[in-house]
Short mmCIF file of C-alpha atoms in Angstrom, two decimals:
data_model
loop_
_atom_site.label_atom_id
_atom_site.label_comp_id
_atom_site.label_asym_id
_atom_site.label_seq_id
_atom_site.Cartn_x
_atom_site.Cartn_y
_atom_site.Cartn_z
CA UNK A 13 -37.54 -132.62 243.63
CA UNK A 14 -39.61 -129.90 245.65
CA UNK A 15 -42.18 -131.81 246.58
CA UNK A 16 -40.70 -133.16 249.99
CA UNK A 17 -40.04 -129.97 251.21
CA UNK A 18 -42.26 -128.42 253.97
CA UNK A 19 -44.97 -125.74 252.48
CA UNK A 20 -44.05 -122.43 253.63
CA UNK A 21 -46.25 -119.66 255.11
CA UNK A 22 -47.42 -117.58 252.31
CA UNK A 23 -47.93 -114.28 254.23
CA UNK A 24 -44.52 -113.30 255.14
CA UNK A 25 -42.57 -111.38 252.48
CA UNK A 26 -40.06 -108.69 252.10
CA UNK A 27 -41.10 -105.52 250.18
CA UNK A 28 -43.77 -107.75 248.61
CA UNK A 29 -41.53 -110.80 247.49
CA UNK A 30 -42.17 -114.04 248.91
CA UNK A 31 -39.31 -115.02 251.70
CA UNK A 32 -36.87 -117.17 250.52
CA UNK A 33 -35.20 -120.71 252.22
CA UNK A 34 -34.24 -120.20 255.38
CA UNK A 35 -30.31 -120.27 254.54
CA UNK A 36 -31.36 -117.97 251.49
CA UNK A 37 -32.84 -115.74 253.82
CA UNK A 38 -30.41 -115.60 256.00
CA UNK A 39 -27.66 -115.08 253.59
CA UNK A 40 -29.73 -112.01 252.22
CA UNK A 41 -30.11 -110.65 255.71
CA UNK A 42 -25.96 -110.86 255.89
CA UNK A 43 -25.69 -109.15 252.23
CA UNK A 44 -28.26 -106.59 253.66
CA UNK A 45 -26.50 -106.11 256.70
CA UNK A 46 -23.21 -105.84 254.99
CA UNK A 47 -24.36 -103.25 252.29
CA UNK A 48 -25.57 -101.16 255.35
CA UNK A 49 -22.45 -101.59 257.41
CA UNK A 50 -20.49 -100.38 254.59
CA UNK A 51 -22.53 -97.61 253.75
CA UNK A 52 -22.91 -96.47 257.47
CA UNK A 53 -19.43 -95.76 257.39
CA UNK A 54 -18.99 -93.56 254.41
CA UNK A 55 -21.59 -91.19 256.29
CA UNK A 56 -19.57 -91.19 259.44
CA UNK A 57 -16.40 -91.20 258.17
CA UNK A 58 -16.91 -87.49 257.51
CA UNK A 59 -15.74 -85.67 260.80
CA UNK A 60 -18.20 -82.92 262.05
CA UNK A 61 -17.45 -79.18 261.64
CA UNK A 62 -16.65 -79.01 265.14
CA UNK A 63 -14.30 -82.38 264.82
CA UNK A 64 -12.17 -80.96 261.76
CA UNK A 65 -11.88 -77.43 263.72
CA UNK A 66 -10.83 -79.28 266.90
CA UNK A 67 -8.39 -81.30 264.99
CA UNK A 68 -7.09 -78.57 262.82
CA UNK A 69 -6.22 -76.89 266.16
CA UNK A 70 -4.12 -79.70 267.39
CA UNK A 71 -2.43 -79.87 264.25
CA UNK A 72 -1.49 -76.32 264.64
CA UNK A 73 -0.58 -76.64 268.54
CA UNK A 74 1.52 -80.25 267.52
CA UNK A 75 3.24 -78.09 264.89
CA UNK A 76 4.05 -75.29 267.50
CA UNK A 77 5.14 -77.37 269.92
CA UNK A 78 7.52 -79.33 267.35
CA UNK A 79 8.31 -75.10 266.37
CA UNK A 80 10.06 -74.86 270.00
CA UNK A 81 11.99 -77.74 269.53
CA UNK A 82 13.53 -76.42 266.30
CA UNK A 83 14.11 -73.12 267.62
CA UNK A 84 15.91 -75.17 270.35
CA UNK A 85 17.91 -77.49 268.08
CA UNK A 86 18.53 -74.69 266.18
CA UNK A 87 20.07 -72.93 268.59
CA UNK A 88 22.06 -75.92 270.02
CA UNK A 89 23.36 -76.18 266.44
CA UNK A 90 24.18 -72.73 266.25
CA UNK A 91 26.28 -72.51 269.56
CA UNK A 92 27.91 -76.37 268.72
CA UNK A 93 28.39 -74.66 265.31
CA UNK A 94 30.66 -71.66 267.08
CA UNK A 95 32.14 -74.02 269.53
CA UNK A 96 33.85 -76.29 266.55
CA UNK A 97 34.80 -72.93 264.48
CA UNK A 98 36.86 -71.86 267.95
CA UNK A 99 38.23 -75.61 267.92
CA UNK A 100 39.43 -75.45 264.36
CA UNK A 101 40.92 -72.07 264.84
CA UNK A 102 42.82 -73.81 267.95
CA UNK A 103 44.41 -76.43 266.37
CA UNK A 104 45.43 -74.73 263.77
CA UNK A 105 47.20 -72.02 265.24
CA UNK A 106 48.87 -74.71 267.63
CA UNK A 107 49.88 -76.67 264.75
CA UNK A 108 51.52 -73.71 263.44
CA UNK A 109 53.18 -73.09 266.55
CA UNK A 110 54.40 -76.92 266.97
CA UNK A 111 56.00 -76.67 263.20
CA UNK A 112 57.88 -73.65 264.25
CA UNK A 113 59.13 -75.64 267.52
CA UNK A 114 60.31 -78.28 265.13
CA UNK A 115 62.27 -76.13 263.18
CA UNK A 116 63.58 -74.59 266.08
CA UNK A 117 65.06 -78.07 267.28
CA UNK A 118 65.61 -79.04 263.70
CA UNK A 119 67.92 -75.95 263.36
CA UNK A 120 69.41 -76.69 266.65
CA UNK A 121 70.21 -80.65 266.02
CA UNK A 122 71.75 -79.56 262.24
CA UNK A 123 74.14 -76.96 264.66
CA UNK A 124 75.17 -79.90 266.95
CA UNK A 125 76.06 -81.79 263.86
CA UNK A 126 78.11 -79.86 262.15
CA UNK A 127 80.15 -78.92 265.51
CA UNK A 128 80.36 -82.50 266.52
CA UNK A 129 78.76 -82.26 270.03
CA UNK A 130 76.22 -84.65 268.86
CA UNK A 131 75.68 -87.88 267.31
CA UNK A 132 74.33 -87.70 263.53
CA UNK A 133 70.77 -88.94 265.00
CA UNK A 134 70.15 -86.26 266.83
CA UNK A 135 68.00 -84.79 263.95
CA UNK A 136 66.15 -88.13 263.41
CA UNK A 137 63.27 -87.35 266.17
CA UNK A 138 62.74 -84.82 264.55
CA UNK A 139 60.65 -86.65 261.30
CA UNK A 140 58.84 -89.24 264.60
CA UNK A 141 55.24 -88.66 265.30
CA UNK A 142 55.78 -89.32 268.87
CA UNK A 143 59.48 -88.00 269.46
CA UNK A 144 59.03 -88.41 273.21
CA UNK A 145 60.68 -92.14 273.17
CA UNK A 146 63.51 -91.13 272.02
CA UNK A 147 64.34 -87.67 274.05
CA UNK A 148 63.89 -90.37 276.87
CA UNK A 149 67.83 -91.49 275.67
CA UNK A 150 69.98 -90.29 278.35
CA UNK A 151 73.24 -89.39 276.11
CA UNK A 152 70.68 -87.49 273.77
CA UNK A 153 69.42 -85.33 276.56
CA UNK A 154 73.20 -84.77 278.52
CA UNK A 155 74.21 -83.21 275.54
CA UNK A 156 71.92 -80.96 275.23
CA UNK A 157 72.19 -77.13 276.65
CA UNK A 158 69.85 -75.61 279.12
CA UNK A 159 68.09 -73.69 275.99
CA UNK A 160 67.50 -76.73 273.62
CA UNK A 161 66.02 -79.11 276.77
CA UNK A 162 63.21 -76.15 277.26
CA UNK A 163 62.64 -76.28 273.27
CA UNK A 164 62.43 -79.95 273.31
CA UNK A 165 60.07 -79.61 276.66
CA UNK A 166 57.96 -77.11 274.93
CA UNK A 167 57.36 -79.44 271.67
CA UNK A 168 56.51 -82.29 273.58
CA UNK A 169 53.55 -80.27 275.58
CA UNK A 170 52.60 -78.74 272.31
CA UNK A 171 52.15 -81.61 270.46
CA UNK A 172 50.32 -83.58 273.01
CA UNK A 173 47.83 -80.61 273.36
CA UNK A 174 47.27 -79.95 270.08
CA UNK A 175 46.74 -83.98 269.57
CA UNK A 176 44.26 -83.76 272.87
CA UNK A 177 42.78 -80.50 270.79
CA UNK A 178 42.28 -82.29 267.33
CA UNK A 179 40.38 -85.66 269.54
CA UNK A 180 38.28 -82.84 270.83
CA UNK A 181 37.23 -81.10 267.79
CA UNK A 182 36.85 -84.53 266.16
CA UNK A 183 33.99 -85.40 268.76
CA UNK A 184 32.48 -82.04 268.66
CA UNK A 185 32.03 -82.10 264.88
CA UNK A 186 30.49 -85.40 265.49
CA UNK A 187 27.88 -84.02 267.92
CA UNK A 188 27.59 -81.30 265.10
CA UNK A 189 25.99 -83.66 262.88
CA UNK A 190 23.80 -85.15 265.21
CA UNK A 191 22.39 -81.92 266.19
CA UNK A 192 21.94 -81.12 262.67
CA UNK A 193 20.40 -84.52 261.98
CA UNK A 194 18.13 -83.32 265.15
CA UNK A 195 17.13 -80.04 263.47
CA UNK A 196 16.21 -81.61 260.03
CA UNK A 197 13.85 -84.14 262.26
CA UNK A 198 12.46 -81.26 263.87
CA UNK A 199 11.83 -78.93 260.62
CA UNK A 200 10.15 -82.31 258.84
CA UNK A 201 7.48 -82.54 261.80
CA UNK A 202 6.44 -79.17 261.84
CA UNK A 203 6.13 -79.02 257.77
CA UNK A 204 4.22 -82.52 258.45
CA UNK A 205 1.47 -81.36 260.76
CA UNK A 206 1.05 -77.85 258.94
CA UNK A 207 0.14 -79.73 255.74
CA UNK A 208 -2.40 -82.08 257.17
CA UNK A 209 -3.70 -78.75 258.85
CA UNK A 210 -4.33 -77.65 255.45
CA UNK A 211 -5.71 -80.99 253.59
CA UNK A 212 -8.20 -80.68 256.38
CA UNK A 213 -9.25 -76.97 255.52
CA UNK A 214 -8.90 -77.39 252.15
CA UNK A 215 -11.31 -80.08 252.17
CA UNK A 216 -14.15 -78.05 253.44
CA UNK A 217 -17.22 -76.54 251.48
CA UNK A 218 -17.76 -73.16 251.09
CA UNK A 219 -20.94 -73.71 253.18
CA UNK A 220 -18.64 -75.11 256.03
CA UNK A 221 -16.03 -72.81 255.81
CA UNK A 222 -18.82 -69.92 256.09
CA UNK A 223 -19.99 -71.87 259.45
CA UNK A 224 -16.27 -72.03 260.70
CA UNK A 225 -15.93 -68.19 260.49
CA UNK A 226 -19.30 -67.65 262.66
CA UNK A 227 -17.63 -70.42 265.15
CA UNK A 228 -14.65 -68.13 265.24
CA UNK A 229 -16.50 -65.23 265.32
CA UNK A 230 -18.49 -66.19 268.07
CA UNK A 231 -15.30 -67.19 270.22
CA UNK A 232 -13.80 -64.19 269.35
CA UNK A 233 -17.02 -62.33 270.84
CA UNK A 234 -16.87 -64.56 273.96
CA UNK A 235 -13.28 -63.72 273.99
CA UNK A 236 -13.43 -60.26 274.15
CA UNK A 237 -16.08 -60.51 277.33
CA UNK A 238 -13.93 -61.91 279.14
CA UNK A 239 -10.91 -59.65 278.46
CA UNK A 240 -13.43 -57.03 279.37
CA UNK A 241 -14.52 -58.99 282.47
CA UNK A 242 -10.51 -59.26 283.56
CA UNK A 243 -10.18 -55.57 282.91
CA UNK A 244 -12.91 -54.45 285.47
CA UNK A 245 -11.26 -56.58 287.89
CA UNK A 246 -8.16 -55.11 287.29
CA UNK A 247 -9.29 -51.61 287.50
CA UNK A 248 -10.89 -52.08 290.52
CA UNK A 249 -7.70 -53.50 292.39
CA UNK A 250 -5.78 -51.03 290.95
CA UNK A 251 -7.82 -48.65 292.70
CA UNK A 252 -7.86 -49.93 296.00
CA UNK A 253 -3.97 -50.06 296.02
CA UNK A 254 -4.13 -46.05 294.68
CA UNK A 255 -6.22 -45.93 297.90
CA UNK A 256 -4.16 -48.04 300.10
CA UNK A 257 -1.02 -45.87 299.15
CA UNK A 258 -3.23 -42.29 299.60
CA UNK A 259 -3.56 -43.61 303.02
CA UNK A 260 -0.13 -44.42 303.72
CA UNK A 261 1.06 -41.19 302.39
CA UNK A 262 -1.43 -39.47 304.56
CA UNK A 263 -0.35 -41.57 307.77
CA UNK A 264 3.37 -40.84 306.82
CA UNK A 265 2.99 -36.76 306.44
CA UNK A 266 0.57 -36.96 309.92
CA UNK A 267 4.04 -38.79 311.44
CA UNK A 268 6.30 -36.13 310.07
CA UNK A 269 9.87 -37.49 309.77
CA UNK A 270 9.25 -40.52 311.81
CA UNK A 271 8.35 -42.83 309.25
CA UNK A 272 10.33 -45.26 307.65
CA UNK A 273 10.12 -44.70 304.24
CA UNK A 274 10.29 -48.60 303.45
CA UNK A 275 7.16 -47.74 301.09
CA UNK A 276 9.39 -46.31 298.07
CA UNK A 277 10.91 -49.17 296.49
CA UNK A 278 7.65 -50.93 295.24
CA UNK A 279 6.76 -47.71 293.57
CA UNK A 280 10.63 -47.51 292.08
CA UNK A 281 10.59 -51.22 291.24
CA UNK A 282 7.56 -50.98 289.21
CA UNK A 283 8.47 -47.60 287.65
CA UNK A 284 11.87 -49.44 286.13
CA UNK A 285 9.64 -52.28 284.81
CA UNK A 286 7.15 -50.03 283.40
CA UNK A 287 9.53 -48.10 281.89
CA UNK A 288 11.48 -51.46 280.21
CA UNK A 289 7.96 -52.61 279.57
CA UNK A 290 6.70 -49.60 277.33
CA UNK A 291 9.90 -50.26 275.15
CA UNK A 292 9.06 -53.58 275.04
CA UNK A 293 5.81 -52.86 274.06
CA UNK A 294 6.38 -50.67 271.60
CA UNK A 295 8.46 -52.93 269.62
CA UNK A 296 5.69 -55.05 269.38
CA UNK A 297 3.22 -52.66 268.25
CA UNK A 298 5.67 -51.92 265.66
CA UNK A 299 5.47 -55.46 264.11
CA UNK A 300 1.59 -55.79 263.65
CA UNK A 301 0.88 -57.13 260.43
CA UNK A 302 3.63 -59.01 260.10
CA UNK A 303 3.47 -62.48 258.98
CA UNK A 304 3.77 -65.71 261.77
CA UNK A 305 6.73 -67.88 260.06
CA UNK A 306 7.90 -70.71 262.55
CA UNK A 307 11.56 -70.44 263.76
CA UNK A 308 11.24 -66.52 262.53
CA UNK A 309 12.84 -63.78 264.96
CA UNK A 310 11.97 -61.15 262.86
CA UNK A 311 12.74 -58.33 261.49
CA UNK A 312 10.44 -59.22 259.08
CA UNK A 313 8.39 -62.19 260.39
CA UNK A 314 8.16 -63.68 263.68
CA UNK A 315 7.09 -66.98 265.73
CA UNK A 316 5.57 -66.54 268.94
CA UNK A 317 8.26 -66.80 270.96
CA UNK A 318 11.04 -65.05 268.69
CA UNK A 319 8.57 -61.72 268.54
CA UNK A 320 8.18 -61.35 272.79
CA UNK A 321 12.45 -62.64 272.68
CA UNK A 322 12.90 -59.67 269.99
CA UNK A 323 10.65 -57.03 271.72
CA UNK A 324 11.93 -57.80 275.36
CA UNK A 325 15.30 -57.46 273.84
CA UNK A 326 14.51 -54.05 272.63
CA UNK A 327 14.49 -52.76 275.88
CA UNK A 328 17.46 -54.53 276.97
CA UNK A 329 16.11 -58.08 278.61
CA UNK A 330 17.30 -61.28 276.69
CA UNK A 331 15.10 -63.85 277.22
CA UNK A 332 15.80 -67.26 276.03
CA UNK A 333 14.85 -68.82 272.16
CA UNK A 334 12.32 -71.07 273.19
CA UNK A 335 8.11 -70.92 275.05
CA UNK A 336 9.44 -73.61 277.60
CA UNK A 337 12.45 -71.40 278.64
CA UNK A 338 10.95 -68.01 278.51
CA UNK A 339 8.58 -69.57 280.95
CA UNK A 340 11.10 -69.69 283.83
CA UNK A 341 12.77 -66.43 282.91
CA UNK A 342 10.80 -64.20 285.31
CA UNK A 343 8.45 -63.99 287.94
CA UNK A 344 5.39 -66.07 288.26
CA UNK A 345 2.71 -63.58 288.47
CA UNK A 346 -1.35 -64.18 289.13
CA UNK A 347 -3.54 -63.75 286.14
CA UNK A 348 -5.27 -60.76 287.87
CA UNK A 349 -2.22 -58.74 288.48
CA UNK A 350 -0.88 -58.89 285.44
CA UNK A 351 0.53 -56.01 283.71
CA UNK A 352 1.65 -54.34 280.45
CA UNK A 353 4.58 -56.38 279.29
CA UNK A 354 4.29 -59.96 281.00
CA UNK A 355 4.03 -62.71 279.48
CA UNK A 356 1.28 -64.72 278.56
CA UNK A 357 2.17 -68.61 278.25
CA UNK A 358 -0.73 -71.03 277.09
CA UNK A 359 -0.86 -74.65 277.32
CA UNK A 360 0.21 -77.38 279.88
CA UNK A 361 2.61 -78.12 277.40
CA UNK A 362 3.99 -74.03 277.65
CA UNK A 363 3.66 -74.27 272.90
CA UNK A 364 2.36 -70.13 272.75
CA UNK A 365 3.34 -66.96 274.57
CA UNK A 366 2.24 -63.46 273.50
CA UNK A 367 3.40 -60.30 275.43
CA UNK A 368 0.50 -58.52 277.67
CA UNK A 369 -0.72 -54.87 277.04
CA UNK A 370 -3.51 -54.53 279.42
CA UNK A 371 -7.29 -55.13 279.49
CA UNK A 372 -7.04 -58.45 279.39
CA UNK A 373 -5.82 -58.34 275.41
CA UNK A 374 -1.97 -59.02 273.91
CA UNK A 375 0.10 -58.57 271.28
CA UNK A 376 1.39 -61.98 269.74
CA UNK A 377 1.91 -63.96 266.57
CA UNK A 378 -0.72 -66.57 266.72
CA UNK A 379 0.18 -69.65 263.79
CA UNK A 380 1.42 -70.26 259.97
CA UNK A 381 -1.34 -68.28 257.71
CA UNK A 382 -1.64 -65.07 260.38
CA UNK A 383 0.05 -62.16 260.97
CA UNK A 384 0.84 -60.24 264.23
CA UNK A 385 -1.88 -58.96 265.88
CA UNK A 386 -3.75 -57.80 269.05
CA UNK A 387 -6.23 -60.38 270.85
CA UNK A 388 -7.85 -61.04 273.52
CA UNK A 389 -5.86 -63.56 276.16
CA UNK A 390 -8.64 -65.43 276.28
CA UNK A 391 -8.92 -66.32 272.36
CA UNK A 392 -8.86 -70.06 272.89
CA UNK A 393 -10.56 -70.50 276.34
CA UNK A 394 -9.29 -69.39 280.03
CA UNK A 395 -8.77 -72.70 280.45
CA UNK A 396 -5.88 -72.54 277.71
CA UNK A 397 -4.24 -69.64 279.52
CA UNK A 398 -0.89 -71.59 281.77
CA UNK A 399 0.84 -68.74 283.66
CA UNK A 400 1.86 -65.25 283.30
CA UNK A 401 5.32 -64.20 283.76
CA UNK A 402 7.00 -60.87 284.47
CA UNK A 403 10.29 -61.22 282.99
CA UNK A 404 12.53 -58.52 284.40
#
């Protein structure tokens, strides 16, 4: 049977077999190529060091940014909450006061009754949902006295806004649950990204988790230059506006009374912030080492945004819940001018604040699995730093 076939060069073989028929050949080149292509991938499906710290970051971001939105559903909730409690209290007292208007007229129809001045009836509207069709009968009405048309008057506008009161309260309970619908969303997206966070970590070898510290640590280092760097700078425009205003003084006693004297509010405007600033400030050294929870405001654990709300508070500012509108509760300052107190917003998306101290370095609470602390503003990049804002 093999003898027709065409004799086939005996040099070429693979690791020192004899090639096979072409199709054979081929078909082994395919399994070969197929073994490889699935064990290429088990290699590179492990993510780098540098991939599983860069996505463990998002993670931690996504799940800060998803924070602010249950801070702010929470507080929606919370003021929807009040608004339906104020409702229900409403209608209730109005229903009260519409069943004592109906007695009122009851007692006043059962009067006309037994003197005669009115048909038997008269008291029938009384039991009617809607007793407005039949005060509408002109006899009914001409028999009544000046006194009983202003009770009747007075039911009739209490019932319809106690009816326009219940429709109300009806919807807002409604919107209620959708809010509260909104929250649960918002509290299953952060617990979401925080666990794949730590599947990723957890999945780590000792060896790599010894090579993420020195990443950190080397960040941290780079970190701390340039809060060191921002520092100098600051200094050094701090003193030339010492020396601007030793000048100014000087030109102002040369020109005895003469001078204006617009010079003194900057110094008083900045002496009240300072002064709200330190309490601020304060606060927040007061709650280092306490542990980052999301949606905490303290007193005993904080997110980022409900520590700087809870210290600015402490000196008598309230700033809103949430990163995205503490942002636009102050003045936009430059990086370079900032000072003790501002705040610190990171992100395009605005997802961290932490309140300034000086030297380029802050007080904030950074993510789940840290505590309050001080750090440099620079701790994930200048390039992560948004805007600074001076809040009062």
């Amino acid at each position: 049977m093999a003898s027709h076939r065409k004799s086939r060069p005996t040099g070429t073989r693979v690791a020192g077999i004899r090639t096979p028929a072409l199709a054979t050949a081929a078909l082994t080149s395919v399994a070969l190529l197929s073994q490889s292509a699935n064990a290429a991938p088990e290699a590179d499906d492990k993510p780098s060091l540098e991939e599983v710290e860069k996505k463990v970051d998002d993670l931690y971001r996504q799940a800060e940014s998803a924070t602010d939105k249950y801070n702010a559903a929470k507080e929606k909730t919370a003021k929807q909450r009040k608004h339906v409690d104020t409702l229900l209290d409403d209608v209730a007292e109005r229903t009260q006061n519409l069943n004592e208007a109906r007695e009122e007229l009851g007692s006043f129809a059962s009067a006309q009754y037994r003197t005669g001045a009115a048909a038997p009836d008269t008291a029938t509207f009384l039991l009617a949902d809607t007793p407005q069709d039949y005060f509408d009968q002109t006899q009914l009405m001409d028999r009544m006295t000046g006194r009983q048309k202003v009770a009747v008057d007075d039911y009739v506008t209490q019932q319809s806004e106690t009816m326009k009161k219940r429709q109300e309260a009806t919807e807002s309970l409604e919107t209620l649950t959708d809010s509260q619908d909104g929250l649960r969303t918002a509290k299953a997206t952060v617990q979401r990204k925080l666990a794949a966070a730590r599947e990723l970590m957890s999945k780590l070898t000792a060896e790599e988790k010894a090579r993420l510290a020195a990443i950190e640590k080397e960040k941290r280092a780079e970190a701390a230059r340039k809060a060191d760097e921002l520092a100098r700078q600051q200094a050094a425009q701090q003193k030339a506006r010492d020396e601007a205003a030793q000048q100014q003084d000087s030109g102002s006693s040369s020109s005895g009374s003469s001078g204006s004297g617009s010079s003194t509010s900057t110094p008083s405007a900045d002496s009240s912030y300072a002064t709200k600033a330190d309490k601020a400030l304060a606060f927040a050294r007061a709650q280092i080492g306490k542990p980052y929870v999301w949606g905490a405001v303290g007193p005993g654990s904080y997110d980022c945004s409900g520590l700087t709300q809870a210290a600015w508070k402490a000196a008598g500012v309230t700033l809103p819940r949430t990163t995205y509108d503490q942002v636009n509760a102050g003045t936009t300052v430059p990086l370079s001018q900032a000072q003790p107190g501002d705040l610190v917003f990171f992100y395009d998306d605005v997802t961290h604040v932490g309140i300034y101290i000086g030297n380029g370095m802050m007080i904030h609470a950074p993510k789940p699995g840290t505590y309050v602390r001080e750090e440099s503003i620079f701790y994930d990049g200048e390039s992560a730093i948004h805007s600074v804002v001076r809040p009062a």
